[in-house]
């Protein structure tokens, strides 16, 4: 059984994951209308992953005697001045999510809720991966600079990254 405090902290995280999903969906739309197909696909996949993160929390809260809350969400921004700015926001957003997960882990430890503490370890590992992916994408973008040919290749490469990561998520 979840304590009220942990239930509410988990619900806060549900909202953050839902907002992350909306944010990446909005980034996908912007990239798509710019003709950046590969980047758009990457963002659509990211958005789906965030929804999966949210659902995993929803199920956990409901299974442990809590009540997962589906709430209104903060609307994400819809335009970006450059795709570099967009990926910087993605990276900073993931740092924010990691911090939020860390705080959540801390609360479960303080309350000696070892089941929730154990459940959240999956999110801790996931955040390490998400931060690393976002960072390596940003490094690539910094290498490209303003080179249009570089952007074309980057857009193609990132599509490959999407295929690889969706194989990693859904191994046959
Ligand atoms: Fe669910 Fe990207 O954090």
PDB file of N, CA, C and O in Angstrom, residues 28 30-41 83 86 151-152 155:
ATOM      1  N   UNK A  28       8.083  16.955 -32.747  1.00  0.00           N
ATOM      2  CA  UNK A  28       7.932  16.127 -33.958  1.00  0.00           C
ATOM      3  C   UNK A  28       7.164  16.890 -35.026  1.00  0.00           C
ATOM      4  O   UNK A  28       7.543  16.899 -36.205  1.00  0.00           O
ATOM      5  N   UNK A  30       6.838  20.160 -35.365  1.00  0.00           N
ATOM      6  CA  UNK A  30       7.644  21.268 -35.896  1.00  0.00           C
ATOM      7  C   UNK A  30       8.669  20.742 -36.902  1.00  0.00           C
ATOM      8  O   UNK A  30       8.804  21.276 -38.002  1.00  0.00           O
ATOM      9  N   UNK A  31       9.367  19.661 -36.530  1.00  0.00           N
ATOM     10  CA  UNK A  31      10.386  19.092 -37.426  1.00  0.00           C
ATOM     11  C   UNK A  31       9.736  18.618 -38.729  1.00  0.00           C
ATOM     12  O   UNK A  31      10.281  18.816 -39.819  1.00  0.00           O
ATOM     13  N   UNK A  32       8.558  18.010 -38.600  1.00  0.00           N
ATOM     14  CA  UNK A  32       7.893  17.474 -39.795  1.00  0.00           C
ATOM     15  C   UNK A  32       7.529  18.591 -40.782  1.00  0.00           C
ATOM     16  O   UNK A  32       7.763  18.459 -41.971  1.00  0.00           O
ATOM     17  N   UNK A  33       6.985  19.681 -40.271  1.00  0.00           N
ATOM     18  CA  UNK A  33       6.618  20.766 -41.197  1.00  0.00           C
ATOM     19  C   UNK A  33       7.852  21.501 -41.751  1.00  0.00           C
ATOM     20  O   UNK A  33       7.755  22.177 -42.763  1.00  0.00           O
ATOM     21  N   UNK A  34       9.002  21.313 -41.090  1.00  0.00           N
ATOM     22  CA  UNK A  34      10.246  21.877 -41.639  1.00  0.00           C
ATOM     23  C   UNK A  34      10.844  20.956 -42.696  1.00  0.00           C
ATOM     24  O   UNK A  34      11.896  21.265 -43.262  1.00  0.00           O
ATOM     25  N   UNK A  35      10.248  19.776 -42.884  1.00  0.00           N
ATOM     26  CA  UNK A  35      10.788  18.813 -43.855  1.00  0.00           C
ATOM     27  C   UNK A  35      11.908  17.960 -43.284  1.00  0.00           C
ATOM     28  O   UNK A  35      12.612  17.280 -44.021  1.00  0.00           O
ATOM     29  N   UNK A  36      12.070  17.999 -41.953  1.00  0.00           N
ATOM     30  CA  UNK A  36      13.126  17.195 -41.323  1.00  0.00           C
ATOM     31  C   UNK A  36      12.530  15.853 -40.890  1.00  0.00           C
ATOM     32  O   UNK A  36      12.174  15.647 -39.725  1.00  0.00           O
ATOM     33  N   UNK A  37      12.409  14.955 -41.853  1.00  0.00           N
ATOM     34  CA  UNK A  37      11.719  13.678 -41.641  1.00  0.00           C
ATOM     35  C   UNK A  37      12.349  12.812 -40.556  1.00  0.00           C
ATOM     36  O   UNK A  37      11.657  12.226 -39.724  1.00  0.00           O
ATOM     37  N   UNK A  38      13.672  12.699 -40.613  1.00  0.00           N
ATOM     38  CA  UNK A  38      14.383  11.837 -39.657  1.00  0.00           C
ATOM     39  C   UNK A  38      14.202  12.341 -38.234  1.00  0.00           C
ATOM     40  O   UNK A  38      13.905  11.576 -37.308  1.00  0.00           O
ATOM     41  N   UNK A  39      14.377  13.655 -38.066  1.00  0.00           N
ATOM     42  CA  UNK A  39      14.231  14.257 -36.733  1.00  0.00           C
ATOM     43  C   UNK A  39      12.789  14.086 -36.256  1.00  0.00           C
ATOM     44  O   UNK A  39      12.537  13.758 -35.095  1.00  0.00           O
ATOM     45  N   UNK A  40      11.829  14.270 -37.167  1.00  0.00           N
ATOM     46  CA  UNK A  40      10.415  14.109 -36.798  1.00  0.00           C
ATOM     47  C   UNK A  40      10.156  12.681 -36.306  1.00  0.00           C
ATOM     48  O   UNK A  40       9.541  12.481 -35.253  1.00  0.00           O
ATOM     49  N   UNK A  41      10.667  11.689 -37.028  1.00  0.00           N
ATOM     50  CA  UNK A  41      10.472  10.295 -36.619  1.00  0.00           C
ATOM     51  C   UNK A  41      11.071  10.037 -35.248  1.00  0.00           C
ATOM     52  O   UNK A  41      10.492   9.359 -34.403  1.00  0.00           O
ATOM     53  N   UNK A  83      16.794  23.839 -35.102  1.00  0.00           N
ATOM     54  CA  UNK A  83      16.688  22.478 -34.591  1.00  0.00           C
ATOM     55  C   UNK A  83      17.695  22.254 -33.460  1.00  0.00           C
ATOM     56  O   UNK A  83      17.497  21.452 -32.580  1.00  0.00           O
ATOM     57  N   UNK A  86      16.027  23.227 -30.385  1.00  0.00           N
ATOM     58  CA  UNK A  86      15.071  22.192 -30.009  1.00  0.00           C
ATOM     59  C   UNK A  86      15.765  21.046 -29.258  1.00  0.00           C
ATOM     60  O   UNK A  86      15.286  20.593 -28.218  1.00  0.00           O
ATOM     61  N   UNK A 151      23.431  18.892 -42.155  1.00  0.00           N
ATOM     62  CA  UNK A 151      22.071  18.743 -41.618  1.00  0.00           C
ATOM     63  C   UNK A 151      21.338  17.615 -42.347  1.00  0.00           C
ATOM     64  O   UNK A 151      20.643  16.809 -41.730  1.00  0.00           O
ATOM     65  N   UNK A 152      21.528  17.541 -43.655  1.00  0.00           N
ATOM     66  CA  UNK A 152      20.890  16.477 -44.446  1.00  0.00           C
ATOM     67  C   UNK A 152      21.342  15.104 -43.937  1.00  0.00           C
ATOM     68  O   UNK A 152      20.520  14.214 -43.696  1.00  0.00           O
ATOM     69  N   UNK A 155      19.952  14.383 -40.457  1.00  0.00           N
ATOM     70  CA  UNK A 155      18.536  14.003 -40.499  1.00  0.00           C
ATOM     71  C   UNK A 155      18.399  12.526 -40.893  1.00  0.00           C
ATOM     72  O   UNK A 155      17.551  11.804 -40.380  1.00  0.00           O
TER      73      UNK A 155
END
